[in-house]
CSV table of C-alpha atoms and ligand atoms in Angstrom, one decimal:
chain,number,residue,atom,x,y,z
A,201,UNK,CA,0.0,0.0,0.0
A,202,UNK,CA,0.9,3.3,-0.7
A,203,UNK,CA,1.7,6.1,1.9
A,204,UNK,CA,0.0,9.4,1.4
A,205,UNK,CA,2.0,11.6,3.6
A,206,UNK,CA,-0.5,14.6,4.9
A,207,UNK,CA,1.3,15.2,7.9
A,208,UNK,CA,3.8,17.6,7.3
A,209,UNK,CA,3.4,20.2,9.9
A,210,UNK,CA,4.9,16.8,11.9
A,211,UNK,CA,7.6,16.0,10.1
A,212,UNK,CA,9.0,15.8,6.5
A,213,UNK,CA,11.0,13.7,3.8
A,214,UNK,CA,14.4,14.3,3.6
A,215,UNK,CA,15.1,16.3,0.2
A,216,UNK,CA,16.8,13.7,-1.9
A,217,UNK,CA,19.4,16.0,-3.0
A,218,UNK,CA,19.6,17.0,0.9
A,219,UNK,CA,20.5,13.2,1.3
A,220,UNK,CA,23.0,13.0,-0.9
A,221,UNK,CA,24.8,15.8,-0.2
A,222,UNK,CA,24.8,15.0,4.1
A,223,UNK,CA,25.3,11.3,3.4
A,224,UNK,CA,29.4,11.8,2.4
A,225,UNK,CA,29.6,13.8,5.9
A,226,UNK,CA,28.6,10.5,7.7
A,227,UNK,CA,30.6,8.2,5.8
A,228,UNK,CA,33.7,9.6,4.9
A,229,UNK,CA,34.0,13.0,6.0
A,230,UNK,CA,33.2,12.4,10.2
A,231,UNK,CA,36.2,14.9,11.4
A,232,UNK,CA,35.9,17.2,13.9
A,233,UNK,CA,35.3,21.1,12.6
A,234,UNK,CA,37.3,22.0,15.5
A,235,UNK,CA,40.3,20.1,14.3
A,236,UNK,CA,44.0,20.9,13.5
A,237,UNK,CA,44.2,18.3,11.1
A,238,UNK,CA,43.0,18.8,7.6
A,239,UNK,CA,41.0,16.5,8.1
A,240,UNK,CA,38.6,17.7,10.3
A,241,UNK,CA,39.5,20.9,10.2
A,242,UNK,CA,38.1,21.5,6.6
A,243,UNK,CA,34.5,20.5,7.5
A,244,UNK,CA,35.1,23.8,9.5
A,245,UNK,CA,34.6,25.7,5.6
A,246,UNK,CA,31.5,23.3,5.2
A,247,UNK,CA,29.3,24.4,8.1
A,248,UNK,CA,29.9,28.2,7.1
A,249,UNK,CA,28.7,27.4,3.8
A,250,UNK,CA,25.8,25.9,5.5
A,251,UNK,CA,25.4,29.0,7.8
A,252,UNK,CA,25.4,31.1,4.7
A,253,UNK,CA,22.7,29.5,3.5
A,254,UNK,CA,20.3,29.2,6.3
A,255,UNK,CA,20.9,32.7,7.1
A,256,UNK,CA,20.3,34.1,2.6
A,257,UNK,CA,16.6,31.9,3.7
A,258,UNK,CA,15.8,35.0,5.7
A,259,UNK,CA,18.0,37.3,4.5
A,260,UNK,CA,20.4,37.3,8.0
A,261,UNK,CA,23.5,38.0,7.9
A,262,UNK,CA,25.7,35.0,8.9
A,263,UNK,CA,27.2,35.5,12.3
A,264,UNK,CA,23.5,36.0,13.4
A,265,UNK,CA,22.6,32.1,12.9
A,266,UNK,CA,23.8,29.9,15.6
A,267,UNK,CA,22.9,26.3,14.9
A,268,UNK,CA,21.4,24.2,17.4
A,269,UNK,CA,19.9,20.4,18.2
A,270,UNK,CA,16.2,21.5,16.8
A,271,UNK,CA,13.3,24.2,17.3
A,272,UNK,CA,12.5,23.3,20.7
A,273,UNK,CA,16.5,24.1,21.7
A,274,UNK,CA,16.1,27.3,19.3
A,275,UNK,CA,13.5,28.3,21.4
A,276,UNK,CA,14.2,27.9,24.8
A,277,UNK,CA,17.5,29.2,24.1
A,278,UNK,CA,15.7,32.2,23.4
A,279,UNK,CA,13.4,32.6,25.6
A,280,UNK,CA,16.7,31.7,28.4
A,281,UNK,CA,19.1,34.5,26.9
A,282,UNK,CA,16.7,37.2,27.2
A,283,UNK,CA,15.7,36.3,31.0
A,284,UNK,CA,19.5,35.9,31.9
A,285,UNK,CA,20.2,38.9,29.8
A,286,UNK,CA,17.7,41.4,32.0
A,287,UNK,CA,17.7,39.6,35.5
A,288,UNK,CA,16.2,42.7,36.8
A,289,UNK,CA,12.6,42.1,33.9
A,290,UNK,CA,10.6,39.2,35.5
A,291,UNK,CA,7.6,39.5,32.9
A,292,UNK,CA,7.3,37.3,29.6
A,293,UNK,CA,4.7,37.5,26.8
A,294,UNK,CA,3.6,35.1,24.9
A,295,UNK,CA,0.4,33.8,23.7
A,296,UNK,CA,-1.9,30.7,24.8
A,297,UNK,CA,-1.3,28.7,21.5
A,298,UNK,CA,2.5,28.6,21.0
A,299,UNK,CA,4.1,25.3,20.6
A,300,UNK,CA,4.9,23.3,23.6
A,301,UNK,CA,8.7,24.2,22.9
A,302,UNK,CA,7.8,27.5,24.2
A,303,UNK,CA,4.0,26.7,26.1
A,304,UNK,CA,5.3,24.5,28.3
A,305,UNK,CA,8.8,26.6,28.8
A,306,UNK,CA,7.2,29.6,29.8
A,307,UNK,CA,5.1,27.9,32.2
A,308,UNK,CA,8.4,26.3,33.7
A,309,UNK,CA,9.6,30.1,34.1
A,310,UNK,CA,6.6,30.9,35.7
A,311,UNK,CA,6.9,28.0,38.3
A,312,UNK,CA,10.4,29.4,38.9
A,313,UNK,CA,9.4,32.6,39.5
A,314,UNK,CA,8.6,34.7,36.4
A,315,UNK,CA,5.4,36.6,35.8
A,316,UNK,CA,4.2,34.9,32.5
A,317,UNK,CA,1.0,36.8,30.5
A,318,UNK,CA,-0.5,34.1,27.7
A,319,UNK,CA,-2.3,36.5,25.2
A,320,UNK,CA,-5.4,35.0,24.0
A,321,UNK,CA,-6.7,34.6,20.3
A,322,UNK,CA,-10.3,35.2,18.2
A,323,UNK,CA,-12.4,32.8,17.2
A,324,UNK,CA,-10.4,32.5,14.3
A,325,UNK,CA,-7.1,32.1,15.8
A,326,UNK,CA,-5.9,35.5,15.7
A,327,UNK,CA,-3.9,37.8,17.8
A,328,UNK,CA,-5.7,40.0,20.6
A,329,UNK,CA,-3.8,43.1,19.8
A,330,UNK,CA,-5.5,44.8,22.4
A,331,UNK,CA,-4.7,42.7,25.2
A,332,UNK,CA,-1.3,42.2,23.8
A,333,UNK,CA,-1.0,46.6,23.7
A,334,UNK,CA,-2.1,46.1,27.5
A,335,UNK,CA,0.2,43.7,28.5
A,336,UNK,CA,2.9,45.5,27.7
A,337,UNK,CA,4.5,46.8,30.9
A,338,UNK,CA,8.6,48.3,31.9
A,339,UNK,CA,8.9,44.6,33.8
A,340,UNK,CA,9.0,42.6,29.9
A,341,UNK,CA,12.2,40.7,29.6
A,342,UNK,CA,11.1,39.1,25.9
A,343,UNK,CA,8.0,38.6,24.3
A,344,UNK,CA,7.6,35.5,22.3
A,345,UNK,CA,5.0,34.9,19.3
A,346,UNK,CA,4.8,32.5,17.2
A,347,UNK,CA,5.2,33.3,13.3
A,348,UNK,CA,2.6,30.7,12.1
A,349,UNK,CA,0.8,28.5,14.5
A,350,UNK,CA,1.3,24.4,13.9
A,351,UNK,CA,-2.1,23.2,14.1
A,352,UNK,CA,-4.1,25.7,12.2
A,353,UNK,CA,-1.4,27.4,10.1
A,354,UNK,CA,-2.9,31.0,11.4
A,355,UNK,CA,0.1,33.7,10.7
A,356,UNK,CA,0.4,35.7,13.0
A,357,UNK,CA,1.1,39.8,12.1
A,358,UNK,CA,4.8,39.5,12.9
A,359,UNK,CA,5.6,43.2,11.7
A,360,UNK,CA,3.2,44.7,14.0
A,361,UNK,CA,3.8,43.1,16.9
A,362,UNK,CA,7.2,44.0,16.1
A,363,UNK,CA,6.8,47.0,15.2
A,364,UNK,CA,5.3,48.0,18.5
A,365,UNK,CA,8.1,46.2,20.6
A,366,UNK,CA,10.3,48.2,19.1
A,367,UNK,CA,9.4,51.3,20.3
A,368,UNK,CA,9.4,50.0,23.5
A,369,UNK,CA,13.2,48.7,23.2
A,370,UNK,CA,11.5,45.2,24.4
A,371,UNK,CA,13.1,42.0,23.2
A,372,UNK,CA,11.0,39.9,20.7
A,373,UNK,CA,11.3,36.3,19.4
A,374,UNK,CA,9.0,34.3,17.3
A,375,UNK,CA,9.1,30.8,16.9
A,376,UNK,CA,9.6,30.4,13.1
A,377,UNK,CA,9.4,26.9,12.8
A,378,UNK,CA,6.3,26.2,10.7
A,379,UNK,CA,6.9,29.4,8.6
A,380,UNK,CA,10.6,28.9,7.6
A,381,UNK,CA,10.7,27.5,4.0
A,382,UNK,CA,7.0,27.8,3.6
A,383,UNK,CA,6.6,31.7,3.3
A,384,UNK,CA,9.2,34.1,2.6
A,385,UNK,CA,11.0,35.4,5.6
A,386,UNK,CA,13.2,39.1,5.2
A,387,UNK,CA,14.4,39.5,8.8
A,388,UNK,CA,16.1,43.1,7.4
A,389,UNK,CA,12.3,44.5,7.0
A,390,UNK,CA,11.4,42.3,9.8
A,391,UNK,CA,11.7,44.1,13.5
A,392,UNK,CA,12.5,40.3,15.3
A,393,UNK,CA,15.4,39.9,17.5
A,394,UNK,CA,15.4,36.3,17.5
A,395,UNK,CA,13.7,33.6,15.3
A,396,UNK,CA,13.7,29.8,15.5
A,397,UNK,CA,14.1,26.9,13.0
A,398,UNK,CA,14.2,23.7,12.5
A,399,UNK,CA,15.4,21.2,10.1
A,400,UNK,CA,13.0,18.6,9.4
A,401,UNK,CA,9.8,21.0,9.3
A,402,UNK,CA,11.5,21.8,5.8
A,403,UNK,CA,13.3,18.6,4.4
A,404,UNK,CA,16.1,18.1,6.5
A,405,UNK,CA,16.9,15.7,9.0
A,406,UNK,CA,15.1,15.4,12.4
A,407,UNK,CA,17.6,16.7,15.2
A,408,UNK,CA,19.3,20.1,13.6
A,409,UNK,CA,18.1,23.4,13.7
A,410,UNK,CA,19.2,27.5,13.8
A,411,UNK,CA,18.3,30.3,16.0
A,412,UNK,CA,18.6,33.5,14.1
A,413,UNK,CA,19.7,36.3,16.7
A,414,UNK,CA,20.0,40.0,15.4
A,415,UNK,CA,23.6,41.5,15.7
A,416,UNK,CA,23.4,43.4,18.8
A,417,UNK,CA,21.4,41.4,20.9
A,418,UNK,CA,22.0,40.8,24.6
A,419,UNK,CA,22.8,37.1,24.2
A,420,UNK,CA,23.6,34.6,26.9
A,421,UNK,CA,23.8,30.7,26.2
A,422,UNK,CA,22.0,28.3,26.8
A,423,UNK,CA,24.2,25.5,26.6
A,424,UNK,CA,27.3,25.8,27.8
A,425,UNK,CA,31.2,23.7,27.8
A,426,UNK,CA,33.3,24.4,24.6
A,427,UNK,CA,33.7,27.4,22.2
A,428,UNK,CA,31.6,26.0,19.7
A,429,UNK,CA,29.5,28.9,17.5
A,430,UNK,CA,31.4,31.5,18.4
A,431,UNK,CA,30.7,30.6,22.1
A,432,UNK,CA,27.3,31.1,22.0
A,433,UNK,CA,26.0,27.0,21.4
A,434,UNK,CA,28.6,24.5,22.8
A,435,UNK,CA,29.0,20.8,21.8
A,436,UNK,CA,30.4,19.3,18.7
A,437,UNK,CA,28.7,20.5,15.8
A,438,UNK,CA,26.3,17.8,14.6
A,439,UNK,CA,28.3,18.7,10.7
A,440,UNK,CA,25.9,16.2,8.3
A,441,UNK,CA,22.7,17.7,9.5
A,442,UNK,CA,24.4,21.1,9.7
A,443,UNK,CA,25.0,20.7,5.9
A,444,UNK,CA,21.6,19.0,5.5
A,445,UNK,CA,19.7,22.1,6.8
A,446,UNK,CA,21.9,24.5,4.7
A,447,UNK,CA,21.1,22.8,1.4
A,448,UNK,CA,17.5,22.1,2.5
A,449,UNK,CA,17.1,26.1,3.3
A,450,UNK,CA,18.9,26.5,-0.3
A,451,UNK,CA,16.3,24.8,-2.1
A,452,UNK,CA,13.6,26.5,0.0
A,453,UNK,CA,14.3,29.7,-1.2
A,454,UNK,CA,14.7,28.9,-4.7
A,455,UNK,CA,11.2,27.9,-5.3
A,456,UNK,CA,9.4,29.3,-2.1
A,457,UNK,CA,7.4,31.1,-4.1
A,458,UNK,CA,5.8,28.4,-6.8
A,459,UNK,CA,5.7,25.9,-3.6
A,460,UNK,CA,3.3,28.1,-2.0
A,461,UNK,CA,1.1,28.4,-4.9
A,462,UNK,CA,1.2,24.6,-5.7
A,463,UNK,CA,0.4,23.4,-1.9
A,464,UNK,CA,-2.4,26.4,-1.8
A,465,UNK,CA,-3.8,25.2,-4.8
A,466,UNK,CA,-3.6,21.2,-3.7
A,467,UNK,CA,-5.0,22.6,0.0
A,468,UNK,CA,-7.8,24.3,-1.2
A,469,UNK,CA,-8.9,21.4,-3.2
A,470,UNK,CA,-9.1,19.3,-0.4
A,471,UNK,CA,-10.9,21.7,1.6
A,472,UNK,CA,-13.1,22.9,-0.4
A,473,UNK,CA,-14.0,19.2,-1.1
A,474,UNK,CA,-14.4,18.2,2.2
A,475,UNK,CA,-16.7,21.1,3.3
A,476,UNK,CA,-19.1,19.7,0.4
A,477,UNK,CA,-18.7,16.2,1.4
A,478,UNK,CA,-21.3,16.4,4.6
A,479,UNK,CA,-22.9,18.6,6.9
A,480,UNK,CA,-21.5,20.1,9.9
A,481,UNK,CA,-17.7,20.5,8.9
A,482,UNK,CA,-15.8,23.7,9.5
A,483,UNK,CA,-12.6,25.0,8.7
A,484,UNK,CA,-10.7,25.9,11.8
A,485,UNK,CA,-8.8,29.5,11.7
A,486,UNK,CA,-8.0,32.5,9.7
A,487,UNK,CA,-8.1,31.5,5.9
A,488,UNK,CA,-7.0,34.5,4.9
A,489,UNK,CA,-3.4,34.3,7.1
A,490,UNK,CA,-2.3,31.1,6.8
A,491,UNK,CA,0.4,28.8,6.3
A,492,UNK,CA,-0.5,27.4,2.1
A,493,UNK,CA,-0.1,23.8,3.0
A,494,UNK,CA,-2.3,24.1,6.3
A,495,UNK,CA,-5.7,23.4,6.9
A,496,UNK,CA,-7.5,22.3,9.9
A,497,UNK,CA,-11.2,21.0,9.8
A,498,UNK,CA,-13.6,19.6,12.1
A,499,UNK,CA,-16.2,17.1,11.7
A,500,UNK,CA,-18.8,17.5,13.9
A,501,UNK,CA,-19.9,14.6,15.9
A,502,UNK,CA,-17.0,12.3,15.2
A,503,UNK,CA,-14.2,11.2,17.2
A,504,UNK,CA,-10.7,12.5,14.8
A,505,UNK,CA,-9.0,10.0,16.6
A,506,UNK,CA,-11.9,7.4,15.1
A,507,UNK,CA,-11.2,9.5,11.6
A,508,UNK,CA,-7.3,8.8,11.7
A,509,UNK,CA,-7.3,5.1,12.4
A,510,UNK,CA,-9.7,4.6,9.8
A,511,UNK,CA,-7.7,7.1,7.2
A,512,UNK,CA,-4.4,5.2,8.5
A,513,UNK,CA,-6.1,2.0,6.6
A,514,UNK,CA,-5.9,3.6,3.3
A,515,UNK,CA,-2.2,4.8,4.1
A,516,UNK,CA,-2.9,8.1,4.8
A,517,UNK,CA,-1.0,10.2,7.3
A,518,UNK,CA,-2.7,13.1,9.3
A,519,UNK,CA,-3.1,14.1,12.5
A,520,UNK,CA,-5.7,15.1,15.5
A,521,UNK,CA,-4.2,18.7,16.6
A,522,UNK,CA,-0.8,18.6,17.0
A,523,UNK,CA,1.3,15.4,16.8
A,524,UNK,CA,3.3,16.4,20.3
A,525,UNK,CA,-0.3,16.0,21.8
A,526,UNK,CA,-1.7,13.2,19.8
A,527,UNK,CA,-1.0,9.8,21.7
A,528,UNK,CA,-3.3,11.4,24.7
A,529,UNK,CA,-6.6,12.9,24.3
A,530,UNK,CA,-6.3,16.3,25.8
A,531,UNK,CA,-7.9,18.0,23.8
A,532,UNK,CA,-5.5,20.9,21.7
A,533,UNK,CA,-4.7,24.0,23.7
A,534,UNK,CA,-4.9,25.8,20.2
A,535,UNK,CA,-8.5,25.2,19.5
A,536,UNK,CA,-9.7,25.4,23.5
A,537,UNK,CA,-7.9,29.0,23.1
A,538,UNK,CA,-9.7,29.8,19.8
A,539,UNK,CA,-13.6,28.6,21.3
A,540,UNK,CA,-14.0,25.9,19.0
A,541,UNK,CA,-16.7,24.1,21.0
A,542,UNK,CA,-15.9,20.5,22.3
A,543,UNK,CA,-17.8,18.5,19.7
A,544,UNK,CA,-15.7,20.5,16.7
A,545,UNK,CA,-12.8,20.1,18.9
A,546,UNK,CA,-12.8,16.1,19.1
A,547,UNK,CA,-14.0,15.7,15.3
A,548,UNK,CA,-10.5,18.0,14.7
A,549,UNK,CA,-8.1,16.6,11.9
A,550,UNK,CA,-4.9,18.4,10.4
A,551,UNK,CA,-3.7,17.9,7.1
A,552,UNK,CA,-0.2,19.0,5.9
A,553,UNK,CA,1.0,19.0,2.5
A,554,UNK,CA,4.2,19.4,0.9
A,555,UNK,CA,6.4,19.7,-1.9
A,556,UNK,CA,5.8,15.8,-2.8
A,557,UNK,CA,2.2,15.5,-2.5
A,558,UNK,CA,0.5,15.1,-5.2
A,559,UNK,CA,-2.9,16.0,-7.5
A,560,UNK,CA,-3.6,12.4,-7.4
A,561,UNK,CA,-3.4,11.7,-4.0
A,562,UNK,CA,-5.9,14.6,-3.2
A,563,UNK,CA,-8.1,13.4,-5.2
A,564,UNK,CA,-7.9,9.7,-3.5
A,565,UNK,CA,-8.1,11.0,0.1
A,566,UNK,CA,-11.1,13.2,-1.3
A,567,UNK,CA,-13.0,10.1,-2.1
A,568,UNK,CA,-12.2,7.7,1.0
A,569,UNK,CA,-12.9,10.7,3.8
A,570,UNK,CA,-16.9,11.3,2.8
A,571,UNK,CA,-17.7,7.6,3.6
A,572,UNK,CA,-15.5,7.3,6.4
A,573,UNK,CA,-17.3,10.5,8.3
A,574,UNK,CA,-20.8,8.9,7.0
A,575,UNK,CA,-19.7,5.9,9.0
A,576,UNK,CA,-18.6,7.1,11.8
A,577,UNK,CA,-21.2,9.5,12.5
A,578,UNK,CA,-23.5,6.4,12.5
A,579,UNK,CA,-21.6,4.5,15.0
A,580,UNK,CA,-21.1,8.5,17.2
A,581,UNK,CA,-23.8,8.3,19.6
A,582,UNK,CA,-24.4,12.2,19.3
A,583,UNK,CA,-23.8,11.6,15.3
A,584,UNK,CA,-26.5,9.5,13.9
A,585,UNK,CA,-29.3,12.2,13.3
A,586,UNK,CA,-26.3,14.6,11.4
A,587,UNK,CA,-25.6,12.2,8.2
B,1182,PLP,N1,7.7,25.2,17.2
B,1182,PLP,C1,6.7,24.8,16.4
B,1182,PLP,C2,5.7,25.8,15.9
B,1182,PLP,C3,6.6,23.5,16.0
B,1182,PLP,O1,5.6,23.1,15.2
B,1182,PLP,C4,7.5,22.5,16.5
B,1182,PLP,C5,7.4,21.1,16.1
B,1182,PLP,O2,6.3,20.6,15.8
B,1182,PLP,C6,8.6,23.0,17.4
B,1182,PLP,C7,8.6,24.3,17.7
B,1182,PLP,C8,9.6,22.1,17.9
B,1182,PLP,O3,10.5,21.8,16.9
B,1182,PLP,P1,11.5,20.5,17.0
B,1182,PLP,O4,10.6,19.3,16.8
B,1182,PLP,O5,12.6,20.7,16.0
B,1182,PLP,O6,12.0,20.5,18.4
């Protein structure tokens, strides 16, 4: 059976040409960058080649990209500098549908002492700018928003937000993770300080990923032992996946923009089916800010757990909210935050499309899911008067 891989927003394929070009950095070429030698001292050349090209992805300069073990260390290392970096600041911002990677880390500062504000969101998953303008006090150490959320694919208004923090000299981060690769990114027009990535949200390997952080920046590490990145990240650099993520940002950036328009197009295909296919189905967030190879729907009345075993017959991959909650059935932070009432919330299924997906499979995943909902509704207790 054939996989179709609607998961993305999980995990991706390695590029093949990101493959290739990692694979001779595990086989032959395993020195250390740190090196006298030749040897190992040439791979030195290879992971600023690979910092150039994260940083041209975002159009950083780069010294400001230190690389790291994956988003979640991006983030926290953050979130960490800027709270070591103003000792005196015990406020955070951030809002009440980031990522775990910095959800569950700004709740850990607040256990430890820190005065933490979660901003809520609209119906629709978007930003209360008012209550973010009235959070704002002289006590903020950093504020961190996310650039596109992972379960809806809501942007968020980035150049605002920064905009604002700005005049307020306050720090600001934003956990770029789902947007990197997937949107264009100009961090010179962009008023961030610091912004996370990760490899394998855009075709490179799982465990490698870059925190941009602006030149000037109070910056403390987070992890610390050897001089590693300038100081700033220790432990051996992790050189493969280095190169991995520098030739999968590469080929990001060359066809950002007709990726975007191909997974938009594919998305809205599938959507648009599937809010024919039955009654009671919604889309879930702002359609107008979004992530193109996003979408998030709920089926009334059905269990999306129920949805994904039966979908995981056919070979296709999604997932129930976010794939770090998945495995337990809380149901997601992001769609409690946004009001989506309990009975949309369950029936909750995310698809995420990528460069590989194709027409074909759209269609096949457009016929199977109408008769699977039909089903299940008349197996759902609350379900069977909605067919
Ligand atoms: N931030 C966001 C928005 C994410 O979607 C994820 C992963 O799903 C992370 C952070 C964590 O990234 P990593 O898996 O590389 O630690």
């Amino acid at each position: 059976m054939k996989t179709i891989y609607l998961d993305n927003n999980a995990t991706t394929a390695i590029a093949p040409d990101v493959l290739n070009e990692m694979l001779l950095y595990l086989r032959e070429f395993y020195g250390n960058p740190s090196s006298m030698h030749t040897f190992g001292g040439q791979l030195h050349r290879k992971v600023e080649e690979a910092r150039a090209k994260v940083a041209a992805l975002i159009n950083a300069k780069p010294e400001e990209i230190i690389f790291t073990s994956c988003g979640t260390e991006s983030d926290n290392t953050a979130i960490m500098s800027a709270v070591e970096s103003f000792p005196q600041k015990r406020h955070i911002i951030t809002t009440r549908v980031e990522h775990p990677a910095v959800f569950n880390f700004c709740k850990h500062l607040a256990r430890k002492g820190r005065r933490v504000t979660f901003i809520p969101v609209d119906n629709f998953g978007r930003l209360n700018m008012e209550a973010f303008r009235k959070a704002l006090d002289d006590d903020v150490a950093v504020v961190s928003i996310m650039y596109a959320n992972n379960e809806t694919g809501v942007i968020f208004p980035i150049e605002d937000i920064g905009g604002i923090l700005r005049e307020r000299n306050i720090v600001f981060h934003t956990d770029a993770v789902q947007a990197a690769g997937k949107i264009p990114i100009d961090v010179k027009k962009l008023p961030v300080d610091m912004l996370s990535i990760s490899g394998h949200k855009l075709h490179a390997p799982k465990g490698v990923g870059a925190l941009y952080v602006r030149k000037g920046t109070r910056f403390y590490p987070y992890i610390i032992g050897g001089h590693q990145e300038k100081g700033r990240r220790a432990g051996t650099e992790n050189v493969a996946s280095i190169i991995a993520l520098g030739k999968a940002c590469e080929l990001a950036k060359k066809h950002i923009e007709e990726e975007a328009s191909y997974l938009s197009d594919l998305r809205d295909k599938l959507e648009s089916a599937l809010l024919k296919c039955c009654p009671d189905v919604r889309i879930n967030g702002d359609t107008e800010h979004r992530l193109p190879n996003t979408t998030n729907i709920s089926f009334d009345f059905v269990e999306g757990e129920a949805i994904l075993l039966r979908l995981d017959e056919y070979g296709i991959c999604a997932s129930s909210g976010s794939a770090c909650t998945s495995g337990s059935l809380e149901p997601s932070h992001v769609l409690r935050a946004m009001g989506v009432p309990f009975t949309a919330i369950h029936g909750s299924i995310r698809f995420s499309l990528s460069r590989y997906n194709t027409e074909e499979e759209i269609s096949e995943v457009i016929k199977i899911m109408p008769p699977i909902i039909k089903e299940l509704r008349t197996l759902s207790p609350y379900g069977k008067e909605k067919l």
